[in-house]
Short mmCIF file of C-alpha atoms and ligand atoms in Angstrom, two decimals:
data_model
loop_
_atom_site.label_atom_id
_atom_site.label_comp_id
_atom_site.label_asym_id
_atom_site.label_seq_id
_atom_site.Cartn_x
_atom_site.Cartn_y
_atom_site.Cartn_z
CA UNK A 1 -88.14 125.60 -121.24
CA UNK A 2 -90.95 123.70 -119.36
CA UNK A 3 -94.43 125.21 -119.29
CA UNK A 4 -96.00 123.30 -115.85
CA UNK A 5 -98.99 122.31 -115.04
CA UNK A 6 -100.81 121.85 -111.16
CA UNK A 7 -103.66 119.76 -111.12
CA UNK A 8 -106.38 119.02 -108.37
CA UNK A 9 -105.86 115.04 -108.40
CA UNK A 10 -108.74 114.62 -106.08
CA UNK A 11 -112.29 116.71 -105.71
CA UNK A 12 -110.49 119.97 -105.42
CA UNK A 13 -109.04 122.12 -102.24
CA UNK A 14 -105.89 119.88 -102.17
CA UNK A 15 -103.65 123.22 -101.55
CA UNK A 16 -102.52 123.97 -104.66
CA UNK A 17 -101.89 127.52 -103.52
CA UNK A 18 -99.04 125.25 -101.65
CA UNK A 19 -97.27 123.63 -105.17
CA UNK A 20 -97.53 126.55 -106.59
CA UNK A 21 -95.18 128.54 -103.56
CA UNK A 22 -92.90 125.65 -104.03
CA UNK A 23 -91.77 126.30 -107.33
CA UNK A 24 -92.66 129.92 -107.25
CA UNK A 25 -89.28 131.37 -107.01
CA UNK A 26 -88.76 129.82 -110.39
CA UNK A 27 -91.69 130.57 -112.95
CA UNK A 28 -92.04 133.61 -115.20
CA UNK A 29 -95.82 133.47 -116.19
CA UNK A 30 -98.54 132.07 -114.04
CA UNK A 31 -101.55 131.64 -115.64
CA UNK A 32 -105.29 130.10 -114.40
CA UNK A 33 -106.87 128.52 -117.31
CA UNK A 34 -109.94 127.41 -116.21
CA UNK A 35 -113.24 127.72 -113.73
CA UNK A 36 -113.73 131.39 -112.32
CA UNK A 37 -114.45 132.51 -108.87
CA UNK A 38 -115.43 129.33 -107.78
CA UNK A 39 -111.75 128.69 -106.79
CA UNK A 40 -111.00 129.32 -103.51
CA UNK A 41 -107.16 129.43 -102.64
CA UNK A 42 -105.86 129.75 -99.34
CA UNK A 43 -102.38 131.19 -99.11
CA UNK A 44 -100.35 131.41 -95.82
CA UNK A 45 -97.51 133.50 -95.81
CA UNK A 46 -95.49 134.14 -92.20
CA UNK A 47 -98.19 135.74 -90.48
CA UNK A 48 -100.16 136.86 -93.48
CA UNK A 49 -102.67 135.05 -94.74
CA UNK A 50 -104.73 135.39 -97.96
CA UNK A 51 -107.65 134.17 -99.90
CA UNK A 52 -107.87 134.00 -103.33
CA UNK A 53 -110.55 133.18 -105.95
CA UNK A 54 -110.58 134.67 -109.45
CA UNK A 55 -106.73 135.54 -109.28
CA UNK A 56 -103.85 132.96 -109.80
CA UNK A 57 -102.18 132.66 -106.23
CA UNK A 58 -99.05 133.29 -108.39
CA UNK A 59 -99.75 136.67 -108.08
CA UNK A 60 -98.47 136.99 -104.84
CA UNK A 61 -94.65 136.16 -105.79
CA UNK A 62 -93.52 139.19 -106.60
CA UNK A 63 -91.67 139.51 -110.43
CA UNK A 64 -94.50 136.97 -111.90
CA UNK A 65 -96.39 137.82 -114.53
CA UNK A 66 -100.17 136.56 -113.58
CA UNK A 67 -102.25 135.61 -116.36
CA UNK A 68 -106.54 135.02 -116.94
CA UNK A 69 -106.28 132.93 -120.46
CA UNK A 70 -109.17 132.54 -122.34
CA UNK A 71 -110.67 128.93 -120.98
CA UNK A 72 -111.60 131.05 -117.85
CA UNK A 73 -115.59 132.84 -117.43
CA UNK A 74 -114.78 136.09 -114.84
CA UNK A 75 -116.97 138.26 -113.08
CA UNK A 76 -115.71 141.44 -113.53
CA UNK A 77 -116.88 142.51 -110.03
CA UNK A 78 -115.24 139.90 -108.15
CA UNK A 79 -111.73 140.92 -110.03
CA UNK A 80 -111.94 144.77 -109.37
CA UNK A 81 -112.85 144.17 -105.84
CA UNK A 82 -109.71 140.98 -105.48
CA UNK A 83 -107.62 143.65 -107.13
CA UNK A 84 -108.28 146.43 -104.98
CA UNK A 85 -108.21 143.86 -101.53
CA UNK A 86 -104.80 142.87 -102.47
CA UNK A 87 -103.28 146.30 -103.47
CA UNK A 88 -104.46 146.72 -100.32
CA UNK A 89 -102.50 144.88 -98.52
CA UNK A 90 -99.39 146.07 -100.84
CA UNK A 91 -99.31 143.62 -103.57
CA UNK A 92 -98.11 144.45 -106.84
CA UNK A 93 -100.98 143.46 -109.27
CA UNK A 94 -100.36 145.99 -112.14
CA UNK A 95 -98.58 143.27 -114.12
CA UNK A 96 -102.15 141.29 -115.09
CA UNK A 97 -103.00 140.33 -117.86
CA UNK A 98 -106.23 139.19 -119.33
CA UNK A 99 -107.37 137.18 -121.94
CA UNK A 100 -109.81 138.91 -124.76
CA UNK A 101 -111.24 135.79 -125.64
CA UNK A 102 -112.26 134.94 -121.62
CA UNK A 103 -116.04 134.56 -121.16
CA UNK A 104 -117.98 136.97 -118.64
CA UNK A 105 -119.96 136.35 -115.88
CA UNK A 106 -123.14 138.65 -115.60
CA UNK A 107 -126.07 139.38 -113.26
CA UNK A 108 -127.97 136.91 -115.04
CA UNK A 109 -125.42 133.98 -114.76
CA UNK A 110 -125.23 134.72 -110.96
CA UNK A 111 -129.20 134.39 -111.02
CA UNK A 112 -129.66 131.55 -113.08
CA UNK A 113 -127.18 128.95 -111.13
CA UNK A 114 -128.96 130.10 -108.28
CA UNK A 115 -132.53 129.35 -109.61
CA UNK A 116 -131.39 126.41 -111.43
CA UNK A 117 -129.99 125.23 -108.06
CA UNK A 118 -133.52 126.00 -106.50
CA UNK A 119 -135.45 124.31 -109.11
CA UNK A 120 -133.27 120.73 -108.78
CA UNK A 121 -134.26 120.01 -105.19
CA UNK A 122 -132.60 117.19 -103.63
CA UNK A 123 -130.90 116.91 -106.77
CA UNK A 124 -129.38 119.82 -106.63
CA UNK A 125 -125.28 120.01 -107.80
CA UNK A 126 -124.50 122.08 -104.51
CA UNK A 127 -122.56 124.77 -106.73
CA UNK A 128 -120.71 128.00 -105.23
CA UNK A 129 -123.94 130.24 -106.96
CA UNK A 130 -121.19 132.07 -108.59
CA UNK A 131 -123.07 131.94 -111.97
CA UNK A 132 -120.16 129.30 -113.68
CA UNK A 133 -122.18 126.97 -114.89
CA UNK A 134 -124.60 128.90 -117.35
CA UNK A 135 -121.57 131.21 -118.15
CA UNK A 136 -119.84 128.17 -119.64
CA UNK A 137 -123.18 127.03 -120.74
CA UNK A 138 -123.72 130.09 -122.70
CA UNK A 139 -120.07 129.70 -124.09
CA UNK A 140 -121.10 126.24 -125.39
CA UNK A 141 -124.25 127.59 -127.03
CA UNK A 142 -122.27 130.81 -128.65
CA UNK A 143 -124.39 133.37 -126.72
CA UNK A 144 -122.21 134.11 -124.37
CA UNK A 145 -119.90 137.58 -124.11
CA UNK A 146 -116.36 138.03 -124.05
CA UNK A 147 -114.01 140.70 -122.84
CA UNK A 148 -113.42 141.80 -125.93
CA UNK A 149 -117.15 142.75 -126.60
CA UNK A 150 -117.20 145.40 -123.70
CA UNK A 151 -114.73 147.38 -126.15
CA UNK A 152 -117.50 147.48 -128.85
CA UNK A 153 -120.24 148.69 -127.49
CA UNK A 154 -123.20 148.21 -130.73
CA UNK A 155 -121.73 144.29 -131.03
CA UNK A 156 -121.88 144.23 -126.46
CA UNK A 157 -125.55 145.57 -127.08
CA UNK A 158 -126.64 142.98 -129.39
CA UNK A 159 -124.95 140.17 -127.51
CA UNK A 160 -126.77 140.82 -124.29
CA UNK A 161 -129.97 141.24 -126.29
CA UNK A 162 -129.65 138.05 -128.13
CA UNK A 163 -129.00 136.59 -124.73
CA UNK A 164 -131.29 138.11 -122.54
CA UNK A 165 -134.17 136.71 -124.84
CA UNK A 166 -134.43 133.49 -124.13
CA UNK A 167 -133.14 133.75 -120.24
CA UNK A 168 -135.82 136.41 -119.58
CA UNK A 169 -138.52 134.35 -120.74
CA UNK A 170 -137.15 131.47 -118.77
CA UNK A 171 -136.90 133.80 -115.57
CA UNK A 172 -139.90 135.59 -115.62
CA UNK A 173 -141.96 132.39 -116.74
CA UNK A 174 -140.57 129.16 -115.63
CA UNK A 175 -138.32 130.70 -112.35
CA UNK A 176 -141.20 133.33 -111.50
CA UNK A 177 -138.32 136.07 -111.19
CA UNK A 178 -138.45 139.74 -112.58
CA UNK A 179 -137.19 140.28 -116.08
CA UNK A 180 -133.52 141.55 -116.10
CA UNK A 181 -133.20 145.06 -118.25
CA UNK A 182 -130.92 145.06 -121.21
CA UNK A 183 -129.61 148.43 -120.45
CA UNK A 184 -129.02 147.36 -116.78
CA UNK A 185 -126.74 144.61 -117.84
CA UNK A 186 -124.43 146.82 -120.80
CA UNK A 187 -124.19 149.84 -118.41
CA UNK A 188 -122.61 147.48 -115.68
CA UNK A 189 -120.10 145.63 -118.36
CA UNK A 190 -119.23 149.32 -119.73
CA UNK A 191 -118.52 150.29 -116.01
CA UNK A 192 -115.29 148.02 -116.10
CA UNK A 193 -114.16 149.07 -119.66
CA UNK A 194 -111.23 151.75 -118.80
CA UNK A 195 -109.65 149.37 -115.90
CA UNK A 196 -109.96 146.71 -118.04
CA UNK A 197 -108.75 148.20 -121.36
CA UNK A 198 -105.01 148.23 -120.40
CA UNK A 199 -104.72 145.00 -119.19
CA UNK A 200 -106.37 142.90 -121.94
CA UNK A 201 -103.84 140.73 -124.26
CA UNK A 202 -103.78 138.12 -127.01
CA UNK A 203 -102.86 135.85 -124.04
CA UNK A 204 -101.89 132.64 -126.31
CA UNK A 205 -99.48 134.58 -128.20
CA UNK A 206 -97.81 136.14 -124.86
CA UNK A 207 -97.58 132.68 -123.74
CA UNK A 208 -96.43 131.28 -127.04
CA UNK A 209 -93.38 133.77 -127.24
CA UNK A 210 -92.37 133.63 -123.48
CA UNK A 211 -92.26 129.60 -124.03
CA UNK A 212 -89.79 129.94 -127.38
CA UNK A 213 -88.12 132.82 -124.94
CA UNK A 214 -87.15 129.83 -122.72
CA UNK A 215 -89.27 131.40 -120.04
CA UNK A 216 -90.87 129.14 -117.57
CA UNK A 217 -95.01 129.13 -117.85
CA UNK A 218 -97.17 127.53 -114.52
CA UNK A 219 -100.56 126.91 -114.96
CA UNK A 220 -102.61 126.29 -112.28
CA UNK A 221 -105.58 124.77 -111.96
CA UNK A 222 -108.67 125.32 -110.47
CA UNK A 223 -110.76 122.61 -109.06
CA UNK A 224 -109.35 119.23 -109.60
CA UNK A 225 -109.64 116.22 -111.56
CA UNK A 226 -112.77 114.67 -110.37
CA UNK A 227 -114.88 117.88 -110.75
CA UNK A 228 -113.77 118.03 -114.44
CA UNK A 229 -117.03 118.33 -116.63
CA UNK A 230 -115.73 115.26 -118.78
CA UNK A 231 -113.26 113.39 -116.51
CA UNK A 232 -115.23 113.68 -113.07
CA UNK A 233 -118.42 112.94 -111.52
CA UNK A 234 -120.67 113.99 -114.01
CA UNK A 235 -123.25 115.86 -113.52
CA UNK A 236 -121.59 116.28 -110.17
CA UNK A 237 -118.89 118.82 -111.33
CA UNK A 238 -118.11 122.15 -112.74
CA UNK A 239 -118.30 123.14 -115.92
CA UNK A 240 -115.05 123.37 -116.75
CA UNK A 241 -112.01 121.49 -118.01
CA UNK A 242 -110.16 121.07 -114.73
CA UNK A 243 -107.30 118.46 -116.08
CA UNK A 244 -104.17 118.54 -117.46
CA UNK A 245 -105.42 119.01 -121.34
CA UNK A 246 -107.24 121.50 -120.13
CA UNK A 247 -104.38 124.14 -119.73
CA UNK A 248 -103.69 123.81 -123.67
CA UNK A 249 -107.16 124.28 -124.57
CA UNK A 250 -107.87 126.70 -122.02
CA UNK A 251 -104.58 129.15 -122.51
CA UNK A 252 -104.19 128.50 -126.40
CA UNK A 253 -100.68 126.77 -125.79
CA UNK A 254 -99.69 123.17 -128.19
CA UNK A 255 -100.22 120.51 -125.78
CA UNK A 256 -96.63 119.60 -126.35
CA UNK A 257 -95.52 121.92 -124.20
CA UNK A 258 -96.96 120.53 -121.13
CA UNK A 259 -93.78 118.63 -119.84
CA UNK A 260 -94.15 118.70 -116.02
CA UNK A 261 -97.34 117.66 -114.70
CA UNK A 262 -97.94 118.24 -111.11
CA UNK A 263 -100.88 116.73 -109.42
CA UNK A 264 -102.17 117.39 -105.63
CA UNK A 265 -103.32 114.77 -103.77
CA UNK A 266 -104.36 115.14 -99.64
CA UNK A 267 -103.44 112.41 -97.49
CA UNK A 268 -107.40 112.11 -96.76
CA UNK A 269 -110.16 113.37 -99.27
CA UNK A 270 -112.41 116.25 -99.17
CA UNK A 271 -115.34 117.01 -101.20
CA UNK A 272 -118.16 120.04 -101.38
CA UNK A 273 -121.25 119.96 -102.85
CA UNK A 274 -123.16 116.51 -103.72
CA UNK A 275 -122.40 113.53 -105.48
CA UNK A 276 -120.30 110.06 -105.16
CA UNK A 277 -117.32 109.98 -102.54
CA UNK A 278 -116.93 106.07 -101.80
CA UNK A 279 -114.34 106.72 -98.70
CA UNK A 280 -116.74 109.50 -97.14
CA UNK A 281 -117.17 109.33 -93.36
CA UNK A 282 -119.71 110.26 -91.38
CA UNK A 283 -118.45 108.97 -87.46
CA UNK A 284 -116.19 111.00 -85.37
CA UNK A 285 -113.27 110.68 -87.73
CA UNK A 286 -114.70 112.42 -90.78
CA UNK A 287 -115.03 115.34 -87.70
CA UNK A 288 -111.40 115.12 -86.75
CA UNK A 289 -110.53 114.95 -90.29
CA UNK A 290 -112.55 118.13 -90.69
CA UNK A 291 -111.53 120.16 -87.24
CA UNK A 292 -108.25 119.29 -87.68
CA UNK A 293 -107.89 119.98 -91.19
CA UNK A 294 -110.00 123.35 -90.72
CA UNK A 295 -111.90 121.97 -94.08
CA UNK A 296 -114.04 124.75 -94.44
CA UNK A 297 -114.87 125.79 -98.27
CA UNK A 298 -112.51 129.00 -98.99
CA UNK A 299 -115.52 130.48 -100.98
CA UNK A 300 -118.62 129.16 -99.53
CA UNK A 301 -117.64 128.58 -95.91
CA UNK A 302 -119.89 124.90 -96.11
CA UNK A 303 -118.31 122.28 -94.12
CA UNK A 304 -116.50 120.00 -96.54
CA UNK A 305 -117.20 116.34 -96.37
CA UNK A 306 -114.34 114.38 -95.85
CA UNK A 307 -113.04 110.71 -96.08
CA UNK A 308 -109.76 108.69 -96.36
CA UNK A 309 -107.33 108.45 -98.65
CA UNK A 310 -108.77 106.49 -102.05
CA UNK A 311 -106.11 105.35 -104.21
CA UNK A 312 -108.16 104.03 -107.37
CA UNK A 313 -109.19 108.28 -107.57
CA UNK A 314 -105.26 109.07 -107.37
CA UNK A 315 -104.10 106.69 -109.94
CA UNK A 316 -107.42 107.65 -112.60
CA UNK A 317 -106.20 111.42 -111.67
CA UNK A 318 -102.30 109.88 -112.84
CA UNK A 319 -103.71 108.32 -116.17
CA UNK A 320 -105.98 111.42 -116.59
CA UNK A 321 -103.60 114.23 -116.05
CA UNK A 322 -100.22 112.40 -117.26
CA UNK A 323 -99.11 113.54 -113.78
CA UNK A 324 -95.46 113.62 -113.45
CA UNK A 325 -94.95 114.29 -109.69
CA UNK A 326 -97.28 114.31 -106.54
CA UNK A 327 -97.25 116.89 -103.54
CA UNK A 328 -99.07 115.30 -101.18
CA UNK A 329 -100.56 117.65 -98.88
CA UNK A 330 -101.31 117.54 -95.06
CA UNK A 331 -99.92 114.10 -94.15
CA UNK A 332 -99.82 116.63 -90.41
CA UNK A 333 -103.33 116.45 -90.27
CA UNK A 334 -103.33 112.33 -89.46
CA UNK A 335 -101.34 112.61 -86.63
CA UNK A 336 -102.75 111.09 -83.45
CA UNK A 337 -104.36 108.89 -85.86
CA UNK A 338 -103.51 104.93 -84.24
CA UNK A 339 -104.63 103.22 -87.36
CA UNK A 340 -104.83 104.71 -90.98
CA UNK A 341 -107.64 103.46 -93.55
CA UNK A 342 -106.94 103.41 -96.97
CA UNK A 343 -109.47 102.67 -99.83
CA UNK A 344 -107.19 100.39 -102.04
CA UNK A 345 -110.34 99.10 -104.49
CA UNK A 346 -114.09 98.93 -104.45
CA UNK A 347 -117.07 96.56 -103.67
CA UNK A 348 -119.86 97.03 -106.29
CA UNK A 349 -122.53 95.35 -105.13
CA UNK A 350 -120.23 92.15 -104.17
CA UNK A 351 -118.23 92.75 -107.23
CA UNK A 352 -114.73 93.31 -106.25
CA UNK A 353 -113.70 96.84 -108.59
CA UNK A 354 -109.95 97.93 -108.45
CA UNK A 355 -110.09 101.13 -110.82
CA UNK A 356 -112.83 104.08 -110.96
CA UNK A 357 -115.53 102.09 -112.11
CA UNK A 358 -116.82 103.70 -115.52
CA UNK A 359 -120.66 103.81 -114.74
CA UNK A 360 -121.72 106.66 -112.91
CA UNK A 361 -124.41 104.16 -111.25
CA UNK A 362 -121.86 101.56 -109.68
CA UNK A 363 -119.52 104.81 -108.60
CA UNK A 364 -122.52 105.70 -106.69
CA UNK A 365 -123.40 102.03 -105.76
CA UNK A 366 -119.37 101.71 -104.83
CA UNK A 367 -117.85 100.95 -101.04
CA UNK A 368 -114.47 100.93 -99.75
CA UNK A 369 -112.29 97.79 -99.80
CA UNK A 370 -109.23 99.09 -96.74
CA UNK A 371 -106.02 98.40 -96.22
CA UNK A 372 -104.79 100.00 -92.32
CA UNK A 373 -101.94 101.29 -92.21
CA UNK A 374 -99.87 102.24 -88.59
CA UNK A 375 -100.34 106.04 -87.30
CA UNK A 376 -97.97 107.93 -85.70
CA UNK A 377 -97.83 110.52 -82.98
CA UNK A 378 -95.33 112.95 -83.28
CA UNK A 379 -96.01 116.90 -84.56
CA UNK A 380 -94.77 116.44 -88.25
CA UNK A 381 -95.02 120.23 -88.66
CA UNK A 382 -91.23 121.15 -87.80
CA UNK A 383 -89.94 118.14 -90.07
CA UNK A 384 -88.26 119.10 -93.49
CA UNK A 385 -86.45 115.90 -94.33
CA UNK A 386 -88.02 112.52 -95.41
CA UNK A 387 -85.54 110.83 -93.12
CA UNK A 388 -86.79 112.32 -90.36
CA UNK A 389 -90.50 111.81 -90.54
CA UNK A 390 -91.75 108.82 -87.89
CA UNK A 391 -91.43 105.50 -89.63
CA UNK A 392 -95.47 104.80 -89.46
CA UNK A 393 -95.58 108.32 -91.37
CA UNK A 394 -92.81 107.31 -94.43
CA UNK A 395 -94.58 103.67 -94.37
CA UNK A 396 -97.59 105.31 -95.28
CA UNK A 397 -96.44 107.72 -98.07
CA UNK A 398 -94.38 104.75 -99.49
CA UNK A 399 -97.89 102.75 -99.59
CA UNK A 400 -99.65 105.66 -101.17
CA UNK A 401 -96.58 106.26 -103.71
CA UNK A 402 -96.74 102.35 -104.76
CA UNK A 403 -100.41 102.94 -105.13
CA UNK A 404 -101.05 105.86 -106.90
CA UNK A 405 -99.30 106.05 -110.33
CA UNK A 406 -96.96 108.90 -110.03
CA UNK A 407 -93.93 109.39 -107.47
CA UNK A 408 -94.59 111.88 -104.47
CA UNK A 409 -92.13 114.48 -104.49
CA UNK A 410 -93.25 116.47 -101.84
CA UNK A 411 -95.39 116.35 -98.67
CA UNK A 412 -97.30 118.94 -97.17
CA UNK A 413 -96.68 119.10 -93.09
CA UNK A 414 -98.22 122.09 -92.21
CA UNK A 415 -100.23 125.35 -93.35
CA UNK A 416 -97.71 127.54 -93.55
CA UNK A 417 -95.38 127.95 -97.28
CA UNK A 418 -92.38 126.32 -96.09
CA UNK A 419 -93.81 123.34 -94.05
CA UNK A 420 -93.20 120.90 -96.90
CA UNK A 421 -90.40 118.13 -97.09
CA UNK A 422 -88.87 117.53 -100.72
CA UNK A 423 -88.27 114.11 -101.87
CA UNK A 424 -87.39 115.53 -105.25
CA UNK A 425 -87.32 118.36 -107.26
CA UNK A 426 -89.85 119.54 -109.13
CA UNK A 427 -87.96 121.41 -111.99
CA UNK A 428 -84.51 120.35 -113.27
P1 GDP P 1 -106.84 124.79 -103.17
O1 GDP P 1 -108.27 125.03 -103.52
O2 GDP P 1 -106.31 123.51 -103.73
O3 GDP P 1 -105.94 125.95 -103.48
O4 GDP P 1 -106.80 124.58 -101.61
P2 GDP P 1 -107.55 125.45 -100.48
O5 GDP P 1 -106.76 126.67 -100.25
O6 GDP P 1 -108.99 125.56 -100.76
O7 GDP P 1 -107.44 124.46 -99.26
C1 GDP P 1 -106.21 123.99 -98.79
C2 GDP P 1 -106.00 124.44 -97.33
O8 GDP P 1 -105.06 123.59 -96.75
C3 GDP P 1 -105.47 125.84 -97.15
O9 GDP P 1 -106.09 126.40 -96.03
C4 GDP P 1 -103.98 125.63 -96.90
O10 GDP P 1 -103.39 126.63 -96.08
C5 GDP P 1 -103.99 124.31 -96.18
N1 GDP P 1 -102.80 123.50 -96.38
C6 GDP P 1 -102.09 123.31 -97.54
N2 GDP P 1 -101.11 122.42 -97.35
C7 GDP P 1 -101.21 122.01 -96.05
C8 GDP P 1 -100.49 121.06 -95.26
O11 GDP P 1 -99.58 120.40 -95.72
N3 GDP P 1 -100.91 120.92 -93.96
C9 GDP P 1 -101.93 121.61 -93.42
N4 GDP P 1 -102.28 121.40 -92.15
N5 GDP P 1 -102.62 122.50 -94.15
C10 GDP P 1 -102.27 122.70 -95.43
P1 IMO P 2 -110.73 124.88 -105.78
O1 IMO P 2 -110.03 125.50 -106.95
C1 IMO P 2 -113.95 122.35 -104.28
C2 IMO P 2 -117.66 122.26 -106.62
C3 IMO P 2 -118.89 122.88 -105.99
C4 IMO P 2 -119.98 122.01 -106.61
C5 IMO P 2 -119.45 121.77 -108.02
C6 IMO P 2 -120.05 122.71 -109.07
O2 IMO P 2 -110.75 125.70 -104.55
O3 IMO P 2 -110.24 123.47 -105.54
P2 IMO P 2 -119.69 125.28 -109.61
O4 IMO P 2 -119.98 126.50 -108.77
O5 IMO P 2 -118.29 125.16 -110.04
O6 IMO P 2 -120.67 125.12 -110.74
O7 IMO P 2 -119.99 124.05 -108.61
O8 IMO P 2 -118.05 121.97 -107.95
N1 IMO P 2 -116.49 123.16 -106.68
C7 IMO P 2 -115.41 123.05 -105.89
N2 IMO P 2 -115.16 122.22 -104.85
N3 IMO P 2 -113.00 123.20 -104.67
C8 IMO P 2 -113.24 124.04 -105.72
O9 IMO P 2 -112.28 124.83 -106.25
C9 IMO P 2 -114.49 124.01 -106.36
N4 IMO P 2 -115.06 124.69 -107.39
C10 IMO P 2 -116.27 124.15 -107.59
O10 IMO P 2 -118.86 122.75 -104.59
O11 IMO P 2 -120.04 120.75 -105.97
MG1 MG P 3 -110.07 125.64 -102.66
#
C-alpha cells in the first residue's frame, strides 16, 4: 500500500493542512519529516479552528497515528505546550510518537538564529527565530543532541558541554550576549524526560512494518519546495529538506515507497521572509491578494508578500518533487478579479528564460513575462463540481494544468475542510 507524500510546490503556506483533510479519512500513519516549529498550519474545522506548528495536522483525524521521524529538530517546549493546547480542546494526542534519532532545539538555538539574524542586517534571511537553522546546523556538524540523549544523562552532559564551547565563546565575544550555563541547559532537557519517555520509537521501523502491513503512510511536509535548503532559494530558505526525497531521508523509509506525490500549489504566490519572488506585487493587488487571502504568517503573524501565479516555479516544483497530483488551493480568493496575470516565463536582463533559471543572480535579476487570463465574478465557495465553476474560472485552471507539469486534482474554494472540488481522486 501507498506511503504519500504532500509537498509545498511553491514558497510554503499553500494549505497543506487542506490535502491532508482530503485524504484524511484514509491514512493510517501521518508523519512530519522535516523543519520544526517553523510550520505554521492552519486547520478549519466547522466552526473550530486550529493552528498548528510542531504537530502533523494529521493529528486531528481521529484513529491516525501522528508521527515526528527523525529528519525533524523539535523544541521540546513548543510540543508539551501544542500537546496540552490541543488536549485542551479534546483531541486525542496520546497516540504520538517520536523519533529517537530527531534533533533538539535548545535555548541556545533559539538565541543564536536570533543573533545571527541581528548580525546580517539588510541581509538578513527573515527566519521565524525559532532556533531551526543552527539546530540543523549543529546536526550537520555532529554536535547537535538528540532525543535519545535526554535518556542518558552523563552522554546529555557531555553533548551540551561539547556544544556549549564553541557557541559561548561566539555569544559572549562576537554577539556581546551572556554566556549560557551548562547546567541551565541539561536541567531543562531532563525536565521533559518522563513525558517524553513513553512516546519515543524507532520511528523507521514503525513505518517500515505498517508499509509491508499494507497500511497507508502520509507524510507531510513542512515548508515547500522553494524554501528547500538544496532545491530553493538558497541562502533564502530553511534548513531543511522540504521536497519529496526528503520524506525518505527524513523518516528512514526506501524511497521506493513514495508512490503518490502530492504537491500544493495557490492560485497566486505567497512568500515570508526575504529573497527572489519574480511575480511579487507591490500595487493594490498584492493588497487584495493579501486581505482577501488573510495571508498573515500562521507563526510569525508578518504580512506575507504576495504575487501571481508563476508557472516556471510549479513545473521546477513537478520535476523536483515527482509530483503526481496538484490541489490547487484558493482559486476563491481571485474572484472579482476582471483580468488574471500569469507569469508564463522570465526576462533576464532582455534574455527571454522559460524555466527557473539556475543562477541565483539572474533569479534575482528575473521579471515576469504574462499571459491574462479572464476573471470571473461569482462566490466559488458553495461550488463542489468542476462543471459548475464559471467558465473564466475552469479556463484558468485548464491554463495552469497545461502549464505546470502535473494534473490538478483538486481545487481549493474556500477555508473551510470541505470547500474543495475533486477532479480526481487522490488514492485508488
Ligand atoms: P500550510 O502552511 O501550507 O499548512 O498553510 P497555512 O495554514 O499556513 O496557510 C493556508 C491558509 O489558507 C489557511 O488559513 C487555510 O485555512 C487557508 N486555505 C486553505 N485552502 C483554502 C482555499 O481553498 N481557500 C481559501 N480562501 N483559504 C484556504
Ligand atoms: P509552512 O510549513 C512559509 C521561511 C521563513 C524564512 C525562511 C527561513 O507553514 O509552509 P527558518 O525559521 O525556517 O530558518 O526561516 O523560511 N519559512 C516559511 N515560510 N511557510 C513556512 O512553513 C515556513 N517555514 C520557514 O519565513 O524566510
Ligand atoms: Mg504555513
Amino acid at each position: 500500500m501507498p506511503a504519500v507524500v504532500i509537498v509545498g510546490a511553491q514558497w510554503g503556506d499553500e494549505g497543506k493542512g487542506k490535502a491532508t483533510d482530503l485524504i484524511a479519512d484514509r491514512i493510517d500513519y501521518v508523519v512530519k519529516f522535516n523543519g520544526g516549529n517553523n510550520a505554521g498550519h492552519t486547520v478549519v474545522i466547522g466552526t473550530e479552528k486550529y493552528a498548528l506548528h510542531l504537530l502533523p495536522s494529521g493529528i486531528l483525524t481521529p484513529g491516525v497515528v501522528p508521527v515526528i521521524s527523525n529528519g525533524v529538530v523539535i523544541d521540546p517546549e513548543v510540543l508539551m505546550e501544542e500537546l496540552d493546547a490541543l488536549e485542551a480542546r479534546g483531541i486525542d494526542v496520546s497516540g504520538l510518537v517520536i523519533s529517537s534519532h530527531a534533533h533538539l532545539i535548545t535555548q541556545y538555538h533559539r538565541t543564536l538564529d536570533k543573533v545571527t539574524e541581528r548580525f546580517l542586517g539588510k541581509r538578513q534571511i527573515g527566519t521565524t527565530g525559532r532556533g531551526i537553522g543552527p539546530t540543523y546546523a549543529d546536526k550537520i556538524n555532529r554536535v547537535g543532541i538528540r532525543v535519545q540523549d535526554i535518556f542518558d544523562e552523563g552522554i546529555l552532559r557531555q553533548k551540551v558541554e561539547g556544544a556549549l564551547h564553541q557557541k559561548n565563546h561566539l555569544l559572549v565575544k562576537v554577539y556581546n550576549r551572556r554566556a549560557i550555563e551548562v547546567d541551565e541547559v541539561v536541567e531543562e532537557l531532563l525536565s521533559y524526560r518522563d513525558r517524553l519517555r513513553p512516546l519515543v520509537q524507532d520511528t523507521a521501523l514503525l513505518l517500515h512494518t505498517a508499509l509491508e502491513d499494507n497500511k497507508t503512510v502520509l507524510f507531510e511536509g513542512g515548508q515547500a519546495t522553494m524554501l528547500d535548503v538544496d532545491h530553493g532559494t538558497y541562502p533564502f530558505v530553511t534548513s531543511s529538506s522540504a521536497t519529496a526525497g526528503g520524506a525518505a531521508t527524513g523518516s528512514g523509509i526506501a524511497p521506493w515507497r513514495l508512490s503518490t506525490v502530492i504537491g500544493i500549489v495557490k492560485a497566486y504566490t505567497t512568500r515570508v521572509g526575504s529573497g527572489p519572488f519574480p511575480s511579487e506585487l507591490e500595487d493594490e493587488f498584492g493588497e487584495f491578494l493579501r486581505e482577501k487571502g488573510h495571508e498573515y504568517g500562521t507563526t510569525t503573524g508578518r504580512p506575507r508578500r504576495t504575487g501571481w501565479y508563476d508557472a516556471p516555479i510549479a513545473r521546477y516544483s513537478a520535476r523536483i518533487n515527482g509530483v503526481t497530483d496538484f490541489v490547487l488551493t484558493k482559486l476563491d480568493v481571485l474572484t472579482g478579479l476582471d483580468k488574471i496575470p500569469v507569469c508564463v516565463a522570465y526576462d533576464v536582463d532582455g534574455t527571454r528564460i522559460d524555466e527557473v533559471p539556475w543562477s541565483q543572480s539572474d533569479f534575482h535579476h528575473a521579471s515576469p513575462i504574462y499571459e491574462y487570463f479572464p476573471g470571473w465574478s461569482e462566490d466559488l465557495t458553495g461550488i463542489r463540481e468542476f462543471d459548475d465553476l464559471p467558465q473564466a474560472a475552469k479556463d484558468y485552471v485548464l491554463a495552469l494544468e497545461a502549464m505546470s507539469g502535473a494534473r490538478i486534482s483538486a481545487i481549493g474554494v474556500g477555508p473551510s475542510r470541505d470547500a474543495i472540488v475533486t477532479r480526481h481522486a487522490l488514492l485508488d
